[in-house]
Short mmCIF file of C-alpha atoms and ligand atoms in Angstrom, two decimals:
data_model
loop_
_atom_site.label_atom_id
_atom_site.label_comp_id
_atom_site.label_asym_id
_atom_site.label_seq_id
_atom_site.Cartn_x
_atom_site.Cartn_y
_atom_site.Cartn_z
CA MET A 747 0.00 0.00 0.00
CA PRO A 748 1.55 3.35 -0.94
CA HIS A 749 1.56 5.91 1.87
CA PRO A 750 -1.36 8.35 1.46
CA ILE A 751 0.87 11.40 0.93
CA SER A 752 2.82 9.68 -1.86
CA THR A 753 -0.20 10.08 -4.12
CA LEU A 754 -0.48 13.85 -3.61
CA PRO A 755 0.20 15.92 -6.75
CA LEU A 756 3.07 17.81 -5.05
CA PHE A 757 4.78 14.68 -3.74
CA ARG A 758 8.28 14.41 -5.22
CA ASP A 759 10.82 11.79 -4.20
CA GLN A 760 13.69 12.90 -6.42
CA CYS A 761 16.20 15.70 -5.97
CA TYR A 762 15.79 18.95 -7.86
CA ILE A 763 18.97 20.12 -9.60
CA ASN A 764 19.19 22.67 -12.40
CA GLY A 765 15.46 22.44 -13.02
CA GLN A 766 15.54 18.62 -13.39
CA TRP A 767 14.28 15.85 -11.11
CA ILE A 768 17.22 13.56 -10.34
CA ASN A 769 17.34 9.96 -9.08
CA SER A 770 20.16 8.01 -7.56
CA THR A 771 20.81 4.30 -7.29
CA GLN A 772 21.02 4.40 -3.51
CA THR A 773 18.09 5.76 -1.53
CA ILE A 774 17.18 6.65 2.05
CA ALA A 775 13.84 5.68 3.61
CA VAL A 776 11.60 8.33 5.19
CA HIS A 777 9.06 7.42 7.88
CA ASN A 778 5.92 8.93 9.33
CA PRO A 779 6.82 9.37 13.03
CA THR A 780 3.19 9.06 14.17
CA THR A 781 2.50 5.69 12.58
CA GLY A 782 6.00 4.37 11.94
CA GLU A 783 5.01 3.63 8.32
CA GLN A 784 7.49 4.26 5.54
CA ILE A 785 6.36 7.25 3.46
CA GLY A 786 8.83 6.68 0.67
CA THR A 787 12.48 7.15 -0.18
CA ILE A 788 14.77 9.99 -1.24
CA PRO A 789 17.99 9.88 -3.25
CA MET A 790 21.34 9.36 -1.57
CA LEU A 791 23.35 11.72 -3.77
CA SER A 792 27.12 11.43 -3.97
CA GLY A 793 29.62 14.19 -3.22
CA GLY A 794 30.06 14.51 -7.00
CA ASP A 795 26.32 15.15 -7.43
CA ILE A 796 26.51 17.94 -4.86
CA LYS A 797 29.47 19.47 -6.71
CA THR A 798 27.40 19.37 -9.90
CA ALA A 799 24.46 21.08 -8.16
CA ILE A 800 26.80 23.81 -6.92
CA THR A 801 28.24 24.32 -10.40
CA HIS A 802 24.74 24.73 -11.83
CA ALA A 803 23.85 27.17 -9.05
CA HIS A 804 27.04 29.08 -9.78
CA THR A 805 26.24 29.36 -13.49
CA ALA A 806 22.62 30.31 -12.86
CA GLN A 807 23.61 32.96 -10.33
CA LYS A 808 25.32 35.09 -13.00
CA SER A 809 22.13 35.55 -14.99
CA TRP A 810 19.75 35.59 -11.99
CA ALA A 811 21.74 38.46 -10.44
CA LYS A 812 21.37 40.45 -13.66
CA THR A 813 17.57 40.40 -13.51
CA THR A 814 15.88 43.41 -11.96
CA ALA A 815 14.62 43.37 -8.40
CA LYS A 816 11.14 43.85 -9.84
CA HIS A 817 11.47 40.76 -11.98
CA ARG A 818 12.63 38.65 -9.05
CA ALA A 819 9.76 40.06 -6.98
CA THR A 820 7.24 38.99 -9.60
CA VAL A 821 8.54 35.42 -9.66
CA LEU A 822 8.78 35.19 -5.87
CA LYS A 823 5.23 36.49 -5.47
CA LYS A 824 4.04 33.81 -7.86
CA TRP A 825 5.80 31.21 -5.71
CA HIS A 826 4.14 32.69 -2.61
CA ASP A 827 0.71 32.57 -4.25
CA LEU A 828 1.16 28.96 -5.36
CA ILE A 829 2.16 27.97 -1.82
CA LEU A 830 -0.99 29.55 -0.41
CA GLN A 831 -3.13 27.93 -3.11
CA ASN A 832 -1.66 24.56 -2.12
CA GLN A 833 -1.58 25.18 1.63
CA ASN A 834 -3.72 22.19 2.61
CA GLU A 835 -1.63 19.75 0.63
CA LEU A 836 1.63 21.22 1.95
CA ALA A 837 0.29 21.06 5.51
CA THR A 838 -0.67 17.41 5.01
CA ILE A 839 2.91 16.68 3.95
CA ILE A 840 4.36 18.41 7.04
CA THR A 841 2.07 16.52 9.40
CA ALA A 842 2.92 13.19 7.80
CA GLU A 843 6.67 13.88 7.88
CA MET A 844 7.10 15.27 11.36
CA GLY A 845 3.88 14.74 13.29
CA LYS A 846 2.72 18.23 14.22
CA PRO A 847 -1.06 18.78 14.34
CA THR A 848 -2.56 19.82 11.01
CA ALA A 849 -3.61 23.24 12.35
CA GLU A 850 0.01 23.97 13.31
CA SER A 851 1.20 22.75 9.91
CA LEU A 852 -1.20 25.15 8.20
CA THR A 853 0.03 28.02 10.36
CA GLU A 854 3.57 27.10 9.39
CA ILE A 855 2.74 27.21 5.68
CA ILE A 856 1.09 30.63 6.01
CA ASN A 857 3.94 32.01 8.12
CA GLY A 858 6.51 30.43 5.81
CA ALA A 859 4.90 32.01 2.76
CA SER A 860 4.92 35.41 4.48
CA TYR A 861 8.75 35.42 4.31
CA ILE A 862 8.53 35.02 0.55
CA GLU A 863 5.99 37.83 0.31
CA TRP A 864 8.17 40.08 2.48
CA TYR A 865 11.43 39.38 0.70
CA ALA A 866 9.89 39.52 -2.77
CA GLU A 867 9.83 43.29 -2.34
CA GLU A 868 12.86 43.75 -0.12
CA SER A 869 15.60 43.75 -2.75
CA LYS A 870 13.96 46.80 -4.32
CA ARG A 871 15.12 48.55 -1.17
CA LEU A 872 18.71 47.29 -1.05
CA TYR A 873 19.93 50.84 -1.23
CA GLY A 874 23.52 51.93 -1.55
CA ASN A 875 25.10 55.10 -0.28
CA ILE A 876 27.13 58.04 -1.49
CA ILE A 877 29.81 59.10 0.95
CA PRO A 878 31.18 62.67 1.02
CA PRO A 879 34.49 62.69 -0.89
CA HIS A 880 37.68 62.27 1.09
CA ALA A 881 39.87 63.73 -1.69
CA GLN A 882 39.39 66.34 -4.34
CA GLY A 883 38.13 65.02 -7.65
CA GLN A 884 36.97 61.79 -6.08
CA ARG A 885 33.58 60.37 -5.26
CA SER A 886 32.88 57.40 -2.96
CA LEU A 887 29.92 55.11 -3.53
CA VAL A 888 28.66 52.01 -1.77
CA ILE A 889 26.52 49.39 -3.46
CA ARG A 890 25.19 46.05 -2.26
CA GLN A 891 25.63 43.00 -4.46
CA PRO A 892 24.39 39.41 -4.06
CA ILE A 893 26.95 37.26 -2.28
CA GLY A 894 26.69 34.40 -4.80
CA VAL A 895 25.84 30.74 -4.28
CA VAL A 896 24.30 29.97 -0.88
CA GLY A 897 24.43 26.57 0.83
CA ALA A 898 21.36 26.20 3.06
CA ILE A 899 20.94 23.41 5.62
CA THR A 900 17.62 23.16 7.45
CA PRO A 901 16.11 21.18 10.34
CA TRP A 902 12.96 19.05 10.63
CA ASN A 903 11.00 21.06 13.23
CA PHE A 904 9.69 23.58 10.69
CA PRO A 905 10.12 21.70 7.40
CA ASN A 906 8.66 24.58 5.37
CA GLY A 907 9.24 27.74 7.42
CA MET A 908 12.96 27.21 7.99
CA ILE A 909 13.43 26.99 4.23
CA THR A 910 11.46 30.02 3.12
CA ARG A 911 13.16 32.34 5.63
CA LYS A 912 16.51 31.46 4.04
CA VAL A 913 15.67 30.93 0.38
CA ALA A 914 13.42 33.99 -0.03
CA PRO A 915 15.99 36.62 0.99
CA ALA A 916 18.73 34.77 -0.91
CA LEU A 917 16.76 34.68 -4.16
CA SER A 918 15.48 38.20 -3.72
CA ALA A 919 19.04 39.50 -3.30
CA GLY A 920 20.10 37.75 -6.54
CA CYS A 921 21.77 34.71 -4.98
CA THR A 922 21.15 31.08 -5.94
CA VAL A 923 20.73 28.26 -3.44
CA VAL A 924 21.69 24.64 -2.92
CA LEU A 925 19.39 23.47 -0.14
CA LYS A 926 19.80 20.38 2.03
CA PRO A 927 16.63 19.73 4.04
CA ALA A 928 16.58 17.47 7.10
CA PRO A 929 16.42 13.77 6.21
CA ALA A 930 13.25 13.36 8.30
CA THR A 931 11.35 16.03 6.34
CA PRO A 932 12.53 16.15 2.72
CA TYR A 933 9.11 16.06 1.07
CA SER A 934 8.12 19.54 2.26
CA ALA A 935 11.31 20.87 0.67
CA LEU A 936 10.80 18.97 -2.58
CA ALA A 937 7.17 20.14 -2.81
CA LEU A 938 8.43 23.72 -2.39
CA ALA A 939 10.88 23.08 -5.23
CA GLU A 940 8.07 21.84 -7.46
CA LEU A 941 6.09 25.01 -6.75
CA ALA A 942 9.19 27.14 -7.38
CA HIS A 943 9.47 25.39 -10.74
CA GLN A 944 5.81 26.12 -11.50
CA ALA A 945 6.32 29.74 -10.46
CA GLY A 946 9.04 30.15 -13.09
CA ILE A 947 12.10 30.29 -10.84
CA PRO A 948 14.75 29.49 -13.44
CA ALA A 949 16.78 26.27 -13.58
CA GLY A 950 19.73 26.27 -11.18
CA VAL A 951 18.42 29.11 -9.01
CA LEU A 952 16.97 26.80 -6.34
CA ASN A 953 18.37 23.27 -6.03
CA VAL A 954 17.33 20.71 -3.42
CA VAL A 955 19.71 17.87 -2.58
CA THR A 956 19.38 14.91 -0.23
CA GLY A 957 21.83 12.29 1.02
CA ASP A 958 24.44 11.88 3.70
CA ALA A 959 24.49 15.04 5.86
CA GLN A 960 28.24 15.01 6.42
CA THR A 961 29.07 14.54 2.73
CA ILE A 962 26.72 17.32 1.65
CA GLY A 963 27.75 19.63 4.49
CA ALA A 964 31.46 19.16 3.77
CA GLU A 965 31.01 19.89 0.06
CA LEU A 966 28.87 22.98 0.66
CA CYS A 967 31.29 24.36 3.26
CA THR A 968 34.53 23.68 1.41
CA ASN A 969 33.52 24.32 -2.22
CA PRO A 970 34.90 27.74 -3.18
CA GLN A 971 31.93 28.39 -5.48
CA VAL A 972 29.67 28.56 -2.43
CA ARG A 973 30.03 31.98 -0.80
CA LYS A 974 27.65 31.66 2.09
CA ILE A 975 26.34 29.01 4.44
CA THR A 976 23.03 29.49 6.21
CA PHE A 977 22.12 26.87 8.78
CA THR A 978 19.44 26.19 11.37
CA GLY A 979 19.99 23.27 13.70
CA SER A 980 21.99 22.16 16.69
CA THR A 981 24.85 24.17 18.14
CA ALA A 982 27.14 21.15 17.73
CA VAL A 983 26.56 20.93 13.97
CA GLY A 984 26.67 24.72 13.61
CA LYS A 985 30.17 24.72 15.08
CA ILE A 986 31.28 22.02 12.62
CA LEU A 987 29.96 24.02 9.67
CA LEU A 988 31.60 27.21 10.91
CA LYS A 989 34.96 25.43 11.19
CA GLN A 990 34.56 23.76 7.79
CA SER A 991 33.76 27.13 6.21
CA ALA A 992 36.91 28.76 7.56
CA ASP A 993 39.31 27.67 4.81
CA THR A 994 37.26 29.32 2.09
CA VAL A 995 36.34 32.26 4.39
CA LYS A 996 32.61 32.06 3.77
CA LYS A 997 30.02 34.24 5.34
CA VAL A 998 28.08 32.02 7.77
CA SER A 999 24.67 32.55 9.38
CA LEU A 1000 23.73 30.20 12.19
CA GLU A 1001 20.43 29.77 14.01
CA LEU A 1002 21.35 27.30 16.75
CA GLY A 1003 20.05 25.99 20.02
CA GLY A 1004 18.51 27.96 22.85
CA ASN A 1005 17.85 27.68 26.57
CA ALA A 1006 15.06 30.23 26.83
CA PRO A 1007 14.11 31.56 30.26
CA SER A 1008 10.55 32.75 30.95
CA ILE A 1009 10.60 34.98 34.01
CA VAL A 1010 7.37 35.56 35.91
CA PHE A 1011 7.58 38.50 38.32
CA GLU A 1012 5.40 38.89 41.37
CA ASP A 1013 3.51 41.74 39.64
CA ALA A 1014 2.76 39.73 36.48
CA ASP A 1015 -0.73 39.11 35.18
CA LEU A 1016 -0.69 35.39 35.86
CA ASN A 1017 -3.27 34.48 33.23
CA THR A 1018 -1.23 36.26 30.56
CA ALA A 1019 1.91 34.54 31.82
CA VAL A 1020 0.33 31.08 31.83
CA ASP A 1021 -1.28 31.47 28.39
CA ASN A 1022 1.92 32.69 26.81
CA ILE A 1023 4.18 30.20 28.55
CA MET A 1024 1.84 27.41 27.42
CA ALA A 1025 2.23 28.62 23.84
CA SER A 1026 5.96 29.11 24.03
CA LYS A 1027 6.61 25.84 25.88
CA PHE A 1028 4.18 23.46 24.18
CA ARG A 1029 3.99 24.80 20.61
CA ASN A 1030 5.27 22.18 18.16
CA ASN A 1031 5.27 19.82 21.15
CA GLY A 1032 8.17 21.75 22.65
CA GLN A 1033 10.33 21.26 19.57
CA THR A 1034 11.40 24.81 18.72
CA CYS A 1035 14.62 26.62 19.52
CA VAL A 1036 12.66 29.50 21.09
CA CYS A 1037 10.59 27.22 23.34
CA THR A 1038 10.66 28.15 27.01
CA ASN A 1039 13.24 25.88 28.60
CA ARG A 1040 13.36 27.33 32.12
CA ILE A 1041 10.41 28.95 33.90
CA TYR A 1042 11.55 31.26 36.72
CA VAL A 1043 8.73 32.21 39.07
CA HIS A 1044 9.03 34.64 41.97
CA ASP A 1045 8.70 32.55 45.12
CA SER A 1046 5.74 34.61 46.40
CA ILE A 1047 3.54 33.52 43.48
CA ALA A 1048 5.06 30.12 42.69
CA GLU A 1049 2.21 28.05 44.08
CA ASN A 1050 -0.53 30.02 42.36
CA PHE A 1051 1.34 30.02 39.04
CA THR A 1052 2.12 26.31 39.24
CA ASN A 1053 -1.53 25.41 39.88
CA LYS A 1054 -2.68 27.45 36.90
CA LEU A 1055 -0.02 25.96 34.64
CA LYS A 1056 -0.89 22.43 35.74
CA HIS A 1057 -4.55 23.06 34.96
CA ALA A 1058 -3.64 24.26 31.46
CA VAL A 1059 -1.20 21.40 30.78
CA GLU A 1060 -3.76 18.81 31.77
CA LYS A 1061 -6.10 20.17 29.10
CA LEU A 1062 -3.64 19.42 26.30
CA GLN A 1063 -4.81 16.71 23.92
CA VAL A 1064 -2.17 14.22 22.85
CA GLY A 1065 -2.98 12.11 19.82
CA ASP A 1066 -3.26 11.65 16.09
CA PRO A 1067 -2.07 14.94 14.55
CA THR A 1068 -4.65 14.71 11.77
CA ASN A 1069 -7.43 14.82 14.37
CA PRO A 1070 -8.60 18.48 14.70
CA THR A 1071 -8.85 18.33 18.51
CA THR A 1072 -5.24 17.17 18.96
CA THR A 1073 -2.86 19.78 20.35
CA GLN A 1074 0.24 17.58 20.81
CA GLY A 1075 1.53 15.01 18.34
CA CYS A 1076 4.46 12.68 18.89
CA LEU A 1077 8.14 13.63 19.11
CA ILE A 1078 10.22 13.38 15.97
CA ASN A 1079 11.50 9.88 16.79
CA LYS A 1080 11.93 7.31 19.52
CA THR A 1081 15.46 8.48 20.31
CA ALA A 1082 14.12 11.98 21.05
CA MET A 1083 11.47 10.48 23.32
CA GLU A 1084 13.97 8.30 25.19
CA ARG A 1085 16.36 11.23 25.54
CA VAL A 1086 13.75 13.43 27.22
CA HIS A 1087 12.54 10.62 29.43
CA ASN A 1088 16.12 10.14 30.68
CA LEU A 1089 16.36 13.88 31.40
CA VAL A 1090 13.09 13.79 33.36
CA GLN A 1091 14.08 10.69 35.31
CA SER A 1092 17.47 12.08 36.15
CA ALA A 1093 15.94 15.39 37.35
CA ILE A 1094 13.50 13.48 39.56
CA ALA A 1095 16.35 11.39 40.95
CA GLN A 1096 18.10 14.64 41.87
CA GLY A 1097 15.10 16.08 43.71
CA ALA A 1098 12.68 17.52 41.14
CA ASN A 1099 8.95 16.91 41.72
CA CYS A 1100 6.88 15.68 38.80
CA ILE A 1101 3.40 17.14 39.24
CA THR A 1102 1.92 15.91 35.97
CA GLY A 1103 3.07 13.58 33.19
CA GLY A 1104 6.62 12.30 33.43
CA ASN A 1105 6.33 9.19 31.29
CA PRO A 1106 6.13 7.94 27.73
CA HIS A 1107 2.52 8.33 26.59
CA PRO A 1108 0.35 5.18 26.50
CA LEU A 1109 -0.11 5.79 22.75
CA GLY A 1110 3.40 4.35 22.40
CA GLY A 1111 5.93 5.14 19.68
CA SER A 1112 7.53 8.52 20.31
CA PHE A 1113 4.53 10.04 22.12
CA TYR A 1114 5.43 11.64 25.47
CA GLN A 1115 3.16 12.95 28.21
CA PRO A 1116 3.02 16.73 28.70
CA THR A 1117 5.01 17.11 31.89
CA ILE A 1118 5.69 19.65 34.62
CA LEU A 1119 8.65 19.43 36.97
CA THR A 1120 8.95 21.71 40.00
CA ASN A 1121 11.85 22.17 42.42
CA VAL A 1122 14.21 22.12 39.47
CA THR A 1123 17.74 23.33 40.19
CA HIS A 1124 20.63 24.46 38.05
CA THR A 1125 22.81 21.46 38.77
CA MET A 1126 20.39 19.12 36.98
CA ASP A 1127 21.14 18.19 33.35
CA ILE A 1128 17.70 19.38 32.31
CA ALA A 1129 18.65 22.95 33.30
CA ASN A 1130 21.56 23.05 30.89
CA THR A 1131 20.10 21.14 27.95
CA GLU A 1132 17.68 22.21 25.26
CA ILE A 1133 14.73 20.02 26.30
CA PHE A 1134 12.98 20.00 22.87
CA ALA A 1135 9.96 18.16 24.25
CA PRO A 1136 6.72 18.92 26.17
CA VAL A 1137 8.40 19.17 29.56
CA ALA A 1138 8.04 22.39 31.58
CA CYS A 1139 10.58 23.03 34.36
CA ILE A 1140 9.78 25.46 37.16
CA TYR A 1141 12.48 27.20 39.20
CA THR A 1142 11.90 29.81 41.89
CA TYR A 1143 13.88 32.95 42.72
CA THR A 1144 13.73 35.87 45.15
CA THR A 1145 15.35 39.01 43.69
CA ASP A 1146 15.51 40.60 40.26
CA GLU A 1147 19.30 40.58 40.20
CA GLN A 1148 19.31 36.89 41.13
CA VAL A 1149 16.98 35.95 38.29
CA ILE A 1150 18.96 38.00 35.77
CA ALA A 1151 22.09 36.10 36.80
CA TYR A 1152 20.28 32.75 36.52
CA ALA A 1153 18.79 33.61 33.15
CA ASN A 1154 22.11 34.74 31.67
CA ASN A 1155 24.15 31.87 33.08
CA THR A 1156 24.08 29.79 29.89
CA PRO A 1157 26.16 29.67 26.74
CA TYR A 1158 22.95 30.21 24.77
CA GLY A 1159 21.31 33.52 23.93
CA LEU A 1160 18.38 33.16 21.56
CA SER A 1161 15.05 34.00 23.22
CA ALA A 1162 14.00 35.16 26.68
CA TYR A 1163 10.56 36.09 28.00
CA VAL A 1164 9.53 38.38 30.82
CA TYR A 1165 6.13 38.74 32.51
CA THR A 1166 5.65 41.92 34.52
CA GLN A 1167 3.37 44.95 34.57
CA ASN A 1168 6.06 47.29 35.80
CA MET A 1169 7.41 49.49 33.02
CA PRO A 1170 10.86 50.29 34.49
CA ARG A 1171 11.32 46.56 35.14
CA MET A 1172 10.38 45.77 31.53
CA TRP A 1173 13.13 48.05 30.25
CA HIS A 1174 15.65 46.89 32.80
CA MET A 1175 15.05 43.24 31.90
CA ALA A 1176 14.97 43.89 28.15
CA GLU A 1177 18.40 45.47 28.38
CA ALA A 1178 19.95 43.13 30.98
CA LEU A 1179 19.04 39.81 29.38
CA GLU A 1180 21.79 38.52 27.08
CA TYR A 1181 19.50 37.29 24.32
CA GLY A 1182 18.84 38.20 20.68
CA ILE A 1183 15.07 38.25 21.29
CA VAL A 1184 13.22 39.38 24.42
CA GLY A 1185 9.44 38.93 24.61
CA ILE A 1186 7.68 41.04 27.23
CA ASN A 1187 4.28 39.73 28.25
CA THR A 1188 4.25 37.60 25.13
CA GLY A 1189 5.62 34.23 24.11
CA ASN A 1190 4.83 34.80 20.48
CA THR A 1191 7.55 36.98 18.99
CA SER A 1192 8.06 35.51 15.49
CA SER A 1193 7.14 37.23 12.26
CA GLU A 1194 8.70 37.87 8.87
CA THR A 1195 8.90 41.55 9.82
CA ILE A 1196 11.31 41.16 12.76
CA PRO A 1197 15.00 40.13 13.04
CA PHE A 1198 15.06 36.59 14.45
CA GLY A 1199 18.37 35.35 15.79
CA GLY A 1200 20.59 34.72 18.74
CA ILE A 1201 23.82 35.76 20.38
CA LYS A 1202 26.57 33.75 22.14
CA GLU A 1203 26.39 30.07 21.12
CA SER A 1204 22.86 30.47 19.76
CA GLY A 1205 24.27 31.77 16.53
CA MET A 1206 25.02 34.71 14.31
CA GLY A 1207 23.06 36.59 11.70
CA ARG A 1208 19.37 37.44 11.61
CA GLU A 1209 16.43 36.07 9.64
CA GLY A 1210 13.40 38.13 8.68
CA SER A 1211 12.99 41.90 8.47
CA LYS A 1212 15.19 44.32 6.55
CA TYR A 1213 18.23 42.90 8.35
CA GLY A 1214 17.69 39.36 7.07
CA ILE A 1215 18.58 40.17 3.47
CA GLU A 1216 21.84 41.92 4.34
CA ASP A 1217 23.52 38.61 5.16
CA PHE A 1218 23.02 37.56 1.53
CA THR A 1219 24.83 40.60 0.16
CA GLU A 1220 28.32 42.03 0.07
CA ILE A 1221 29.05 45.71 0.38
CA LYS A 1222 31.12 47.11 -2.45
CA TYR A 1223 32.85 50.44 -2.17
CA ILE A 1224 33.52 52.19 -5.45
CA CYS A 1225 36.00 55.05 -5.50
CA MET A 1226 35.79 57.25 -8.59
CA GLY A 1227 38.75 59.50 -9.20
CA GLY A 1228 39.67 62.08 -11.85
CA LEU A 1229 36.37 63.87 -11.57
CA GLU A 1230 37.78 67.41 -11.61
CA LEU A 1231 36.75 69.46 -14.60
CA GLU A 1232 39.86 70.26 -16.65
CA LYS A 1233 41.41 73.56 -15.63
P1 LIG B 661 18.60 18.13 15.02
O1 LIG B 661 19.20 17.60 16.26
O2 LIG B 661 17.52 19.11 15.24
O3 LIG B 661 18.30 17.12 13.97
P2 LIG B 661 20.95 18.80 13.56
O4 LIG B 661 21.84 19.95 13.78
O5 LIG B 661 21.50 17.43 13.78
O6 LIG B 661 19.70 19.09 14.46
O7 LIG B 661 20.33 18.83 12.11
C1 LIG B 661 19.97 20.00 11.42
C2 LIG B 661 20.36 19.83 9.97
O8 LIG B 661 21.77 19.66 9.89
C3 LIG B 661 19.75 18.62 9.27
O9 LIG B 661 19.49 18.96 7.92
C4 LIG B 661 20.87 17.60 9.37
O10 LIG B 661 20.81 16.60 8.37
C5 LIG B 661 22.07 18.49 9.15
N1 LIG B 661 23.35 17.95 9.63
C6 LIG B 661 23.57 17.11 10.66
N2 LIG B 661 24.89 16.84 10.78
C7 LIG B 661 25.52 17.53 9.79
C8 LIG B 661 26.88 17.67 9.36
N3 LIG B 661 27.89 17.07 9.99
N4 LIG B 661 27.12 18.46 8.30
C9 LIG B 661 26.12 19.10 7.66
N5 LIG B 661 24.83 19.01 8.01
C10 LIG B 661 24.52 18.24 9.05
#
């Protein structure tokens, strides 16, 4: 029996290189994490195939960069429109590949498309500058040019959205892309390639390759024709890519792990705090890099907050992600489930209290119970690890300065959240927290219009907003001399 998504019109199980669909003799199997069924296979390309894809992207970049920003905008908008027209089918593919509830998959498609809409127009505004002359008879100009071929490597937690936020600014700026999606979620990427093809994105401008991650990563990072690497994934892999890119001195953008604190002050509106922490902890079943990882609650309100959070967590519906009432699907695989269960067990062994959940879900497979741990301390592994699962950890604190020190005491610096109604405290926290993103009284900070990204070991570069396109460009300074009129 073929898997139901393999009969969808946008289902592609070949790689997309230079406008052609490519097979390989060796393949890799892809499974539906909810049911364990095999969805299909994808090609296991060789290092030589990746080199070929890069060469095509390099050739295509020369002509793509010569098109006008308006032309690129027209093609990108067509791609955006096709994605929205096919949103249900694309959402079905996401849910089958990675197990998030269909409603969340649809939201991802709409949010993902919004990056294409935003960046379609953005290269029209890649302005240069004219600098006052530093010598007589000279003029100094600055222009921005596309950086060239981009190697993009994306994770499985947002199989669509993590691609569009990289590919859209790259293409808009006049770059071409060789994209390696996560092996768990290749079909979302290949469906996007099919729609790019239908939208008229020329051959070689967007290429999607699959195969061994290390082989592809090494070729993208070391090939001199690739001028930029953009990556979202674990900090460990990000560091490897950064090192591999050093010899060819590539520009590198990294969106890596997080260890997001959510700080609830004694003056917070507790309902706002609980609603937003629920969203930021349990969205995507806890599998996002901006998910709340540590909840710090002022000790005077800890009991009240914990009761409200428990009430909300116990309302979550774990189950089949295609069922409209389901809020939590399974984790991406059994290893992820076992990993989080070990973290929970080890925290409990070291003194944490489990007040709800705490075990694999009776549905089996990689389903895990939504869990709350209290009495969590900083010496436990769970405090220093990106949990990436539906497990909320509550810590208590007494003073503002203490909680700032706790929150910042991590090598990560992606997202932090603060709940307070005190304006001076909002500003103090916003400035004191060492994070790229600070949400105040909200756990929902993402949008195509804002610069998403982290500091410290959470990465470098920003995605979204006017800043997100700059990483795909180089600044060129042009000095024009001999401009004096003849005497
Ligand atoms: P996760 O733990 O979320 O899967 P990873 O960092 O392992 O995060 O994976 C993110 C992306 O990086 C995926 O596309 C994966 O295949 C890819 N990847 C993993 N290891 C490497 C590597 N050594 N070189 C290049 N890409 C890699």
